[in-house]
């Protein structure tokens, strides 16, 4: 990777590089170290490369947010599974829209799932689910499969959300 980067720098006529911003992968450490050596060879390694390697703040922020979300992880997992369950079939989506209409919810938003590499996508998923809280409650009565899914779904780490209380949307239903 370092060779490709230094060749690009030569092709573009760039010799004075102050920083290279990359993710936290260990291969990036090696790449930046090798680019630094090449810049030293060219005599253009500013401050001897002391500040050449800059970690990607978006990646770091994503790691921080995901670590913080572990505190409320089970609730997020339940919302994620409820959204996933409804989005799995056009019939369920139609039924959910009917629940929205019966609850007089007029939001133009649609249920969305989060993406692990985008910290704000979890916020968007939760914010949208909160707007549809009444519809989730109604849906849990018209499709018992949702509560069954939340009780029986096994997560990647082998755990289940099958607790005595099942969060639907952001409200709770007792069994």
Short mmCIF file of N, CA and C in Angstrom, two decimals:
data_model
loop_
_atom_site.label_atom_id
_atom_site.label_comp_id
_atom_site.label_asym_id
_atom_site.label_seq_id
_atom_site.Cartn_x
_atom_site.Cartn_y
_atom_site.Cartn_z
N UNK A 1 0.83 -1.19 0.00
CA UNK A 1 0.00 0.00 0.00
C UNK A 1 0.87 1.25 0.00
N UNK A 2 1.98 1.20 0.73
CA UNK A 2 2.87 2.35 0.81
C UNK A 2 3.44 2.68 -0.56
N UNK A 3 3.78 1.66 -1.33
CA UNK A 3 4.33 1.88 -2.67
C UNK A 3 3.30 2.55 -3.56
N UNK A 4 2.07 2.09 -3.51
CA UNK A 4 1.00 2.69 -4.32
C UNK A 4 0.80 4.14 -3.92
N UNK A 5 0.79 4.41 -2.63
CA UNK A 5 0.60 5.79 -2.15
C UNK A 5 1.75 6.68 -2.60
N UNK A 6 2.98 6.23 -2.42
CA UNK A 6 4.12 7.07 -2.82
C UNK A 6 4.16 7.27 -4.33
N UNK A 7 3.78 6.25 -5.11
CA UNK A 7 3.69 6.43 -6.56
C UNK A 7 2.64 7.47 -6.94
N UNK A 8 1.51 7.44 -6.25
CA UNK A 8 0.47 8.44 -6.49
C UNK A 8 0.98 9.83 -6.15
N UNK A 9 1.67 9.96 -5.03
CA UNK A 9 2.22 11.26 -4.64
C UNK A 9 3.17 11.79 -5.70
N UNK A 10 4.00 10.91 -6.25
CA UNK A 10 4.93 11.30 -7.33
C UNK A 10 4.16 11.71 -8.57
N UNK A 11 3.16 10.89 -8.96
CA UNK A 11 2.36 11.20 -10.15
C UNK A 11 1.65 12.54 -10.02
N UNK A 12 1.20 12.86 -8.81
CA UNK A 12 0.46 14.10 -8.58
C UNK A 12 1.37 15.29 -8.28
N UNK A 13 2.68 15.02 -8.19
CA UNK A 13 3.63 16.09 -7.91
C UNK A 13 3.58 16.57 -6.46
N UNK A 14 3.17 15.70 -5.55
CA UNK A 14 3.09 16.07 -4.14
C UNK A 14 4.28 15.48 -3.40
N UNK A 15 5.06 16.34 -2.76
CA UNK A 15 6.21 15.85 -2.01
C UNK A 15 6.11 16.19 -0.53
N UNK A 16 5.50 17.32 -0.22
CA UNK A 16 5.41 17.78 1.16
C UNK A 16 4.06 17.35 1.75
N UNK A 17 4.09 16.29 2.52
CA UNK A 17 2.88 15.74 3.13
C UNK A 17 3.00 15.93 4.63
N UNK A 18 1.99 16.56 5.24
CA UNK A 18 2.02 16.77 6.68
C UNK A 18 1.34 15.62 7.42
N UNK A 19 0.17 15.20 6.94
CA UNK A 19 -0.54 14.12 7.62
C UNK A 19 -1.17 13.15 6.62
N UNK A 20 -1.37 11.95 7.10
CA UNK A 20 -2.13 10.94 6.37
C UNK A 20 -3.17 10.43 7.37
N UNK A 21 -4.44 10.56 7.01
CA UNK A 21 -5.53 10.14 7.90
C UNK A 21 -6.05 8.80 7.44
N UNK A 22 -5.97 7.82 8.34
CA UNK A 22 -6.43 6.46 8.04
C UNK A 22 -7.14 5.87 9.26
N UNK A 23 -7.79 4.74 9.05
CA UNK A 23 -8.46 4.03 10.14
C UNK A 23 -7.44 3.40 11.07
N UNK A 24 -7.92 2.64 12.04
CA UNK A 24 -7.06 2.10 13.08
C UNK A 24 -6.51 0.71 12.79
N UNK A 25 -6.64 0.21 11.58
CA UNK A 25 -6.12 -1.12 11.25
C UNK A 25 -4.60 -1.14 11.37
N UNK A 26 -4.06 -2.24 11.88
CA UNK A 26 -2.61 -2.33 12.08
C UNK A 26 -1.85 -2.23 10.76
N UNK A 27 -2.47 -2.67 9.67
CA UNK A 27 -1.80 -2.55 8.37
C UNK A 27 -1.58 -1.07 8.01
N UNK A 28 -2.42 -0.20 8.50
CA UNK A 28 -2.24 1.23 8.24
C UNK A 28 -1.02 1.77 8.98
N UNK A 29 -0.73 1.22 10.16
CA UNK A 29 0.47 1.65 10.90
C UNK A 29 1.72 1.36 10.06
N UNK A 30 1.78 0.17 9.49
CA UNK A 30 2.92 -0.23 8.67
C UNK A 30 3.00 0.66 7.43
N UNK A 31 1.85 0.90 6.78
CA UNK A 31 1.82 1.72 5.57
C UNK A 31 2.34 3.12 5.85
N UNK A 32 1.86 3.75 6.90
CA UNK A 32 2.29 5.12 7.22
C UNK A 32 3.77 5.14 7.57
N UNK A 33 4.25 4.14 8.28
CA UNK A 33 5.67 4.07 8.62
C UNK A 33 6.52 3.99 7.34
N UNK A 34 6.08 3.19 6.37
CA UNK A 34 6.82 3.06 5.12
C UNK A 34 6.76 4.35 4.29
N UNK A 35 5.60 4.99 4.26
CA UNK A 35 5.49 6.28 3.55
C UNK A 35 6.40 7.30 4.21
N UNK A 36 6.46 7.29 5.53
CA UNK A 36 7.33 8.20 6.27
C UNK A 36 8.79 8.00 5.88
N UNK A 37 9.20 6.72 5.74
CA UNK A 37 10.58 6.44 5.31
C UNK A 37 10.85 7.03 3.93
N UNK A 38 9.86 6.89 3.03
CA UNK A 38 10.04 7.42 1.68
C UNK A 38 10.13 8.94 1.70
N UNK A 39 9.30 9.57 2.50
CA UNK A 39 9.35 11.04 2.61
C UNK A 39 10.70 11.49 3.18
N UNK A 40 11.26 10.72 4.12
CA UNK A 40 12.58 11.03 4.67
C UNK A 40 13.63 10.92 3.56
N UNK A 41 13.52 9.88 2.73
CA UNK A 41 14.44 9.71 1.60
C UNK A 41 14.37 10.90 0.66
N UNK A 42 13.17 11.42 0.43
CA UNK A 42 12.99 12.58 -0.44
C UNK A 42 13.43 13.88 0.25
N UNK A 43 13.63 13.82 1.57
CA UNK A 43 14.01 15.02 2.32
C UNK A 43 12.82 15.94 2.59
N UNK A 44 11.62 15.39 2.57
CA UNK A 44 10.42 16.23 2.75
C UNK A 44 9.56 15.77 3.92
N UNK A 45 10.11 14.99 4.82
CA UNK A 45 9.32 14.47 5.94
C UNK A 45 9.24 15.55 7.02
N UNK A 46 8.16 16.29 7.01
CA UNK A 46 7.97 17.43 7.91
C UNK A 46 7.94 16.93 9.35
N UNK A 47 8.73 17.58 10.22
CA UNK A 47 8.84 17.24 11.64
C UNK A 47 9.20 15.76 11.83
N UNK A 48 9.98 15.22 10.90
CA UNK A 48 10.41 13.82 10.95
C UNK A 48 9.23 12.86 11.05
N UNK A 49 8.10 13.24 10.50
CA UNK A 49 6.92 12.37 10.48
C UNK A 49 6.22 12.24 11.82
N UNK A 50 6.56 13.12 12.77
CA UNK A 50 5.99 13.02 14.12
C UNK A 50 4.45 13.08 14.10
N UNK A 51 3.90 13.88 13.22
CA UNK A 51 2.44 14.02 13.15
C UNK A 51 1.88 13.48 11.84
N UNK A 52 2.63 12.62 11.17
CA UNK A 52 2.21 12.12 9.87
C UNK A 52 0.96 11.24 9.98
N UNK A 53 0.92 10.36 10.96
CA UNK A 53 -0.19 9.41 11.10
C UNK A 53 -1.28 10.02 11.98
N UNK A 54 -2.43 10.30 11.37
CA UNK A 54 -3.58 10.83 12.10
C UNK A 54 -4.70 9.80 12.02
N UNK A 55 -5.20 9.40 13.17
CA UNK A 55 -6.28 8.42 13.21
C UNK A 55 -7.58 9.09 12.73
N UNK A 56 -8.39 8.34 12.05
CA UNK A 56 -9.65 8.84 11.52
C UNK A 56 -10.62 9.11 12.67
N UNK A 57 -10.99 10.38 12.85
CA UNK A 57 -11.89 10.75 13.95
C UNK A 57 -13.28 10.12 13.80
N UNK A 58 -13.76 9.99 12.58
CA UNK A 58 -15.08 9.37 12.38
C UNK A 58 -15.05 7.93 12.88
N UNK A 59 -13.95 7.23 12.63
CA UNK A 59 -13.82 5.85 13.09
C UNK A 59 -13.74 5.80 14.61
N UNK A 60 -12.96 6.69 15.19
CA UNK A 60 -12.82 6.75 16.64
C UNK A 60 -14.16 7.09 17.29
N UNK A 61 -14.87 8.06 16.73
CA UNK A 61 -16.18 8.43 17.24
C UNK A 61 -17.14 7.24 17.18
N UNK A 62 -17.08 6.50 16.08
CA UNK A 62 -17.92 5.31 15.93
C UNK A 62 -17.62 4.29 17.04
N UNK A 63 -16.35 4.07 17.34
CA UNK A 63 -15.96 3.14 18.40
C UNK A 63 -16.47 3.61 19.76
N UNK A 64 -16.36 4.91 20.02
CA UNK A 64 -16.81 5.47 21.30
C UNK A 64 -18.32 5.31 21.46
N UNK A 65 -19.06 5.66 20.42
CA UNK A 65 -20.53 5.56 20.48
C UNK A 65 -20.96 4.11 20.67
N UNK A 66 -20.36 3.19 19.92
CA UNK A 66 -20.74 1.77 20.05
C UNK A 66 -20.42 1.25 21.45
N UNK A 67 -19.33 1.72 22.03
CA UNK A 67 -19.00 1.31 23.39
C UNK A 67 -20.05 1.84 24.37
N UNK A 68 -20.47 3.08 24.19
CA UNK A 68 -21.50 3.66 25.05
C UNK A 68 -22.85 2.99 24.88
N UNK A 69 -23.16 2.57 23.66
CA UNK A 69 -24.45 1.93 23.40
C UNK A 69 -24.56 0.55 24.04
N UNK A 70 -23.44 -0.03 24.43
CA UNK A 70 -23.47 -1.34 25.10
C UNK A 70 -24.27 -1.26 26.39
N UNK A 71 -24.32 -0.07 27.01
CA UNK A 71 -25.05 0.11 28.25
C UNK A 71 -26.55 -0.15 28.07
N UNK A 72 -27.07 0.16 26.91
CA UNK A 72 -28.50 -0.04 26.64
C UNK A 72 -28.68 -1.04 25.50
N UNK A 73 -27.69 -1.90 25.34
CA UNK A 73 -27.64 -2.82 24.22
C UNK A 73 -28.86 -3.69 24.01
N UNK A 74 -29.43 -4.24 25.08
CA UNK A 74 -30.56 -5.16 24.91
C UNK A 74 -31.77 -4.42 24.33
N UNK A 75 -31.99 -3.20 24.75
CA UNK A 75 -33.10 -2.41 24.21
C UNK A 75 -32.89 -2.13 22.73
N UNK A 76 -31.67 -1.79 22.37
CA UNK A 76 -31.37 -1.52 20.96
C UNK A 76 -31.56 -2.79 20.14
N UNK A 77 -31.11 -3.92 20.68
CA UNK A 77 -31.28 -5.19 19.96
C UNK A 77 -32.75 -5.51 19.74
N UNK A 78 -33.57 -5.24 20.74
CA UNK A 78 -34.99 -5.53 20.60
C UNK A 78 -35.64 -4.64 19.56
N UNK A 79 -35.29 -3.36 19.57
CA UNK A 79 -35.84 -2.45 18.55
C UNK A 79 -35.37 -2.90 17.17
N UNK A 80 -34.09 -3.22 17.06
CA UNK A 80 -33.53 -3.68 15.78
C UNK A 80 -34.27 -4.91 15.27
N UNK A 81 -34.53 -5.87 16.17
CA UNK A 81 -35.21 -7.09 15.75
C UNK A 81 -36.67 -6.84 15.38
N UNK A 82 -37.32 -5.93 16.11
CA UNK A 82 -38.71 -5.59 15.76
C UNK A 82 -38.76 -4.95 14.37
N UNK A 83 -37.85 -4.04 14.11
CA UNK A 83 -37.79 -3.39 12.79
C UNK A 83 -37.46 -4.43 11.72
N UNK A 84 -36.47 -5.27 11.99
CA UNK A 84 -36.08 -6.31 11.02
C UNK A 84 -37.25 -7.24 10.72
N UNK A 85 -37.98 -7.65 11.76
CA UNK A 85 -39.11 -8.56 11.59
C UNK A 85 -40.16 -7.94 10.67
N UNK A 86 -40.50 -6.70 10.91
CA UNK A 86 -41.54 -6.04 10.11
C UNK A 86 -41.06 -5.83 8.67
N UNK A 87 -39.81 -5.46 8.51
CA UNK A 87 -39.30 -5.18 7.16
C UNK A 87 -39.05 -6.44 6.33
N UNK A 88 -39.14 -7.62 6.95
CA UNK A 88 -38.85 -8.87 6.23
C UNK A 88 -39.87 -9.23 5.18
N UNK A 89 -41.07 -8.66 5.25
CA UNK A 89 -42.06 -9.05 4.24
C UNK A 89 -42.96 -7.87 3.90
N UNK A 90 -43.34 -7.78 2.63
CA UNK A 90 -44.26 -6.72 2.22
C UNK A 90 -45.60 -6.77 2.97
N UNK A 91 -46.07 -7.98 3.30
CA UNK A 91 -47.34 -8.10 4.03
C UNK A 91 -47.21 -7.48 5.43
N UNK A 92 -46.08 -7.72 6.09
CA UNK A 92 -45.87 -7.14 7.42
C UNK A 92 -45.76 -5.61 7.33
N UNK A 93 -45.09 -5.14 6.32
CA UNK A 93 -44.97 -3.69 6.14
C UNK A 93 -46.35 -3.07 5.94
N UNK A 94 -47.18 -3.70 5.11
CA UNK A 94 -48.55 -3.21 4.90
C UNK A 94 -49.34 -3.20 6.20
N UNK A 95 -49.21 -4.29 6.95
CA UNK A 95 -49.92 -4.39 8.23
C UNK A 95 -49.44 -3.31 9.20
N UNK A 96 -48.13 -3.04 9.19
CA UNK A 96 -47.58 -2.00 10.06
C UNK A 96 -48.11 -0.63 9.65
N UNK A 97 -48.19 -0.38 8.34
CA UNK A 97 -48.73 0.90 7.86
C UNK A 97 -50.19 1.06 8.28
N UNK A 98 -50.94 -0.04 8.26
CA UNK A 98 -52.33 0.00 8.73
C UNK A 98 -52.39 0.36 10.21
N UNK A 99 -51.45 -0.17 10.97
CA UNK A 99 -51.39 0.15 12.40
C UNK A 99 -51.06 1.64 12.59
N UNK A 100 -50.19 2.16 11.75
CA UNK A 100 -49.86 3.60 11.80
C UNK A 100 -51.10 4.43 11.53
N UNK A 101 -51.83 4.04 10.49
CA UNK A 101 -53.05 4.78 10.14
C UNK A 101 -54.08 4.71 11.26
N UNK A 102 -54.26 3.54 11.85
CA UNK A 102 -55.26 3.40 12.91
C UNK A 102 -54.87 4.20 14.16
N UNK A 103 -53.58 4.44 14.33
CA UNK A 103 -53.11 5.23 15.46
C UNK A 103 -52.95 6.72 15.09
N UNK A 104 -53.35 7.04 13.85
CA UNK A 104 -53.28 8.42 13.33
C UNK A 104 -51.85 8.98 13.34
N UNK A 105 -50.90 8.12 13.00
CA UNK A 105 -49.51 8.54 12.88
C UNK A 105 -49.28 8.98 11.43
N UNK A 106 -48.82 10.18 11.24
CA UNK A 106 -48.71 10.74 9.89
C UNK A 106 -47.27 10.94 9.45
N UNK A 107 -46.33 10.39 10.14
CA UNK A 107 -44.93 10.57 9.78
C UNK A 107 -44.66 10.00 8.39
N UNK A 108 -43.87 10.72 7.62
CA UNK A 108 -43.48 10.26 6.27
C UNK A 108 -42.26 9.34 6.33
N UNK A 109 -41.67 9.19 7.50
CA UNK A 109 -40.49 8.34 7.64
C UNK A 109 -40.88 6.87 7.54
N UNK A 110 -39.90 6.05 7.23
CA UNK A 110 -40.11 4.60 7.19
C UNK A 110 -39.13 3.94 8.16
N UNK A 111 -39.47 2.75 8.60
CA UNK A 111 -38.60 2.02 9.51
C UNK A 111 -37.26 1.77 8.84
N UNK A 112 -36.19 2.01 9.58
CA UNK A 112 -34.85 1.80 9.03
C UNK A 112 -34.01 1.02 10.02
N UNK A 113 -33.10 0.24 9.50
CA UNK A 113 -32.16 -0.51 10.32
C UNK A 113 -30.85 0.24 10.43
N UNK A 114 -30.14 0.03 11.52
CA UNK A 114 -28.84 0.66 11.66
C UNK A 114 -27.76 -0.15 10.96
N UNK A 115 -26.63 0.49 10.76
CA UNK A 115 -25.47 -0.13 10.11
C UNK A 115 -24.31 0.01 11.09
N UNK A 116 -23.63 -1.07 11.37
CA UNK A 116 -22.61 -1.07 12.43
C UNK A 116 -21.47 -0.08 12.19
N UNK A 117 -21.19 0.26 10.95
CA UNK A 117 -20.07 1.16 10.66
C UNK A 117 -20.46 2.63 10.66
N UNK A 118 -21.74 2.92 10.88
CA UNK A 118 -22.20 4.31 10.90
C UNK A 118 -22.88 4.58 12.22
N UNK A 119 -22.19 5.29 13.12
CA UNK A 119 -22.68 5.48 14.47
C UNK A 119 -24.03 6.18 14.50
N UNK A 120 -24.27 7.10 13.60
CA UNK A 120 -25.53 7.84 13.64
C UNK A 120 -26.71 7.03 13.12
N UNK A 121 -26.46 5.91 12.47
CA UNK A 121 -27.56 5.11 11.95
C UNK A 121 -28.35 4.46 13.08
N UNK A 122 -27.71 4.15 14.20
CA UNK A 122 -28.43 3.61 15.35
C UNK A 122 -29.36 4.68 15.92
N UNK A 123 -28.85 5.90 15.99
CA UNK A 123 -29.70 7.01 16.44
C UNK A 123 -30.92 7.17 15.51
N UNK A 124 -30.68 7.14 14.20
CA UNK A 124 -31.78 7.29 13.25
C UNK A 124 -32.81 6.17 13.39
N UNK A 125 -32.33 4.93 13.59
CA UNK A 125 -33.23 3.80 13.76
C UNK A 125 -34.09 4.00 15.01
N UNK A 126 -33.45 4.38 16.12
CA UNK A 126 -34.17 4.56 17.38
C UNK A 126 -35.13 5.75 17.32
N UNK A 127 -34.67 6.83 16.71
CA UNK A 127 -35.51 8.03 16.58
C UNK A 127 -36.76 7.72 15.76
N UNK A 128 -36.58 6.99 14.67
CA UNK A 128 -37.72 6.61 13.83
C UNK A 128 -38.65 5.66 14.58
N UNK A 129 -38.08 4.67 15.25
CA UNK A 129 -38.90 3.70 16.00
C UNK A 129 -39.71 4.41 17.09
N UNK A 130 -39.12 5.41 17.71
CA UNK A 130 -39.83 6.14 18.75
C UNK A 130 -41.06 6.84 18.18
N UNK A 131 -40.94 7.38 16.98
CA UNK A 131 -42.09 8.04 16.34
C UNK A 131 -43.22 7.05 16.08
N UNK A 132 -42.88 5.77 15.93
CA UNK A 132 -43.87 4.74 15.62
C UNK A 132 -44.20 3.87 16.83
N UNK A 133 -43.92 4.34 18.03
CA UNK A 133 -44.14 3.54 19.23
C UNK A 133 -45.57 3.01 19.34
N UNK A 134 -46.55 3.85 19.09
CA UNK A 134 -47.96 3.41 19.17
C UNK A 134 -48.26 2.35 18.11
N UNK A 135 -47.67 2.50 16.94
CA UNK A 135 -47.88 1.52 15.88
C UNK A 135 -47.26 0.17 16.25
N UNK A 136 -46.09 0.18 16.89
CA UNK A 136 -45.47 -1.07 17.34
C UNK A 136 -46.38 -1.76 18.37
N UNK A 137 -46.92 -0.97 19.30
CA UNK A 137 -47.82 -1.55 20.31
C UNK A 137 -49.02 -2.20 19.63
N UNK A 138 -49.63 -1.49 18.70
CA UNK A 138 -50.80 -2.02 17.98
C UNK A 138 -50.40 -3.27 17.18
N UNK A 139 -49.26 -3.21 16.50
CA UNK A 139 -48.79 -4.33 15.67
C UNK A 139 -48.60 -5.59 16.50
N UNK A 140 -48.09 -5.43 17.73
CA UNK A 140 -47.84 -6.60 18.57
C UNK A 140 -49.14 -7.34 18.90
N UNK A 141 -50.30 -6.65 18.81
CA UNK A 141 -51.59 -7.31 19.04
C UNK A 141 -52.11 -7.99 17.79
N UNK A 142 -51.82 -7.44 16.61
CA UNK A 142 -52.36 -8.01 15.37
C UNK A 142 -51.44 -9.08 14.78
N UNK A 143 -50.19 -9.14 15.22
CA UNK A 143 -49.26 -10.15 14.72
C UNK A 143 -48.45 -10.69 15.90
N UNK A 144 -48.94 -11.77 16.49
CA UNK A 144 -48.26 -12.37 17.65
C UNK A 144 -46.86 -12.88 17.28
N UNK A 145 -46.60 -13.02 15.99
CA UNK A 145 -45.29 -13.47 15.54
C UNK A 145 -44.17 -12.52 15.94
N UNK A 146 -44.49 -11.24 16.08
CA UNK A 146 -43.47 -10.26 16.48
C UNK A 146 -42.95 -10.59 17.87
N UNK A 147 -43.85 -10.75 18.83
CA UNK A 147 -43.41 -11.06 20.19
C UNK A 147 -42.70 -12.40 20.25
N UNK A 148 -43.18 -13.37 19.49
CA UNK A 148 -42.53 -14.68 19.43
C UNK A 148 -41.11 -14.53 18.88
N UNK A 149 -40.97 -13.73 17.83
CA UNK A 149 -39.65 -13.49 17.23
C UNK A 149 -38.71 -12.85 18.25
N UNK A 150 -39.21 -11.86 18.98
CA UNK A 150 -38.35 -11.18 19.96
C UNK A 150 -37.93 -12.13 21.09
N UNK A 151 -38.80 -13.06 21.45
CA UNK A 151 -38.48 -14.02 22.51
C UNK A 151 -37.52 -15.09 22.05
N UNK A 152 -37.59 -15.48 20.80
CA UNK A 152 -36.83 -16.65 20.36
C UNK A 152 -35.60 -16.33 19.52
N UNK A 153 -35.46 -15.10 19.03
CA UNK A 153 -34.32 -14.77 18.18
C UNK A 153 -33.04 -14.88 18.98
N UNK A 154 -32.06 -15.57 18.42
CA UNK A 154 -30.76 -15.73 19.07
C UNK A 154 -29.77 -14.83 18.34
N UNK A 155 -29.11 -13.95 19.10
CA UNK A 155 -28.15 -13.01 18.53
C UNK A 155 -26.85 -13.71 18.18
N UNK A 156 -25.99 -12.98 17.46
CA UNK A 156 -24.71 -13.53 17.00
C UNK A 156 -23.88 -14.08 18.16
N UNK A 157 -23.98 -13.44 19.33
CA UNK A 157 -23.17 -13.88 20.47
C UNK A 157 -23.83 -15.00 21.27
N UNK A 158 -24.96 -15.54 20.77
CA UNK A 158 -25.62 -16.66 21.41
C UNK A 158 -26.65 -16.28 22.45
N UNK A 159 -26.81 -14.99 22.73
CA UNK A 159 -27.80 -14.56 23.72
C UNK A 159 -29.15 -14.35 23.06
N UNK A 160 -30.18 -14.26 23.91
CA UNK A 160 -31.54 -14.04 23.43
C UNK A 160 -32.15 -12.88 24.18
N UNK A 161 -33.09 -12.21 23.57
CA UNK A 161 -33.79 -11.11 24.22
C UNK A 161 -35.03 -11.62 24.93
N UNK A 162 -35.19 -12.92 25.05
CA UNK A 162 -36.39 -13.52 25.62
C UNK A 162 -36.54 -13.29 27.11
N UNK A 163 -36.74 -12.05 27.49
CA UNK A 163 -36.94 -11.73 28.91
C UNK A 163 -38.42 -11.72 29.23
N UNK A 164 -38.74 -11.54 30.50
CA UNK A 164 -40.13 -11.51 30.93
C UNK A 164 -40.86 -10.32 30.32
N UNK A 165 -40.16 -9.22 30.18
CA UNK A 165 -40.72 -8.03 29.54
C UNK A 165 -40.11 -7.92 28.15
N UNK A 166 -40.92 -7.66 27.18
CA UNK A 166 -40.44 -7.52 25.81
C UNK A 166 -40.68 -6.09 25.37
N UNK A 167 -39.63 -5.44 24.97
CA UNK A 167 -39.78 -4.07 24.51
C UNK A 167 -40.25 -4.09 23.08
N UNK A 168 -41.32 -3.39 22.81
CA UNK A 168 -41.83 -3.25 21.46
C UNK A 168 -41.81 -1.75 21.20
N UNK A 169 -41.11 -1.35 20.14
CA UNK A 169 -40.91 0.08 19.96
C UNK A 169 -40.10 0.53 21.17
N UNK A 170 -40.60 1.49 21.90
CA UNK A 170 -39.91 1.91 23.11
C UNK A 170 -40.78 1.66 24.34
N UNK A 171 -41.96 1.06 24.16
CA UNK A 171 -42.82 0.72 25.29
C UNK A 171 -42.55 -0.71 25.71
N UNK A 172 -43.26 -1.20 26.70
CA UNK A 172 -43.03 -2.58 27.17
C UNK A 172 -44.38 -3.30 27.29
N UNK A 173 -44.34 -4.58 27.03
CA UNK A 173 -45.52 -5.44 27.17
C UNK A 173 -45.16 -6.56 28.13
N UNK A 174 -45.98 -6.79 29.10
CA UNK A 174 -45.76 -7.93 29.99
C UNK A 174 -46.44 -9.14 29.40
N UNK A 175 -45.87 -10.30 29.64
CA UNK A 175 -46.47 -11.53 29.16
C UNK A 175 -47.53 -11.99 30.11
#
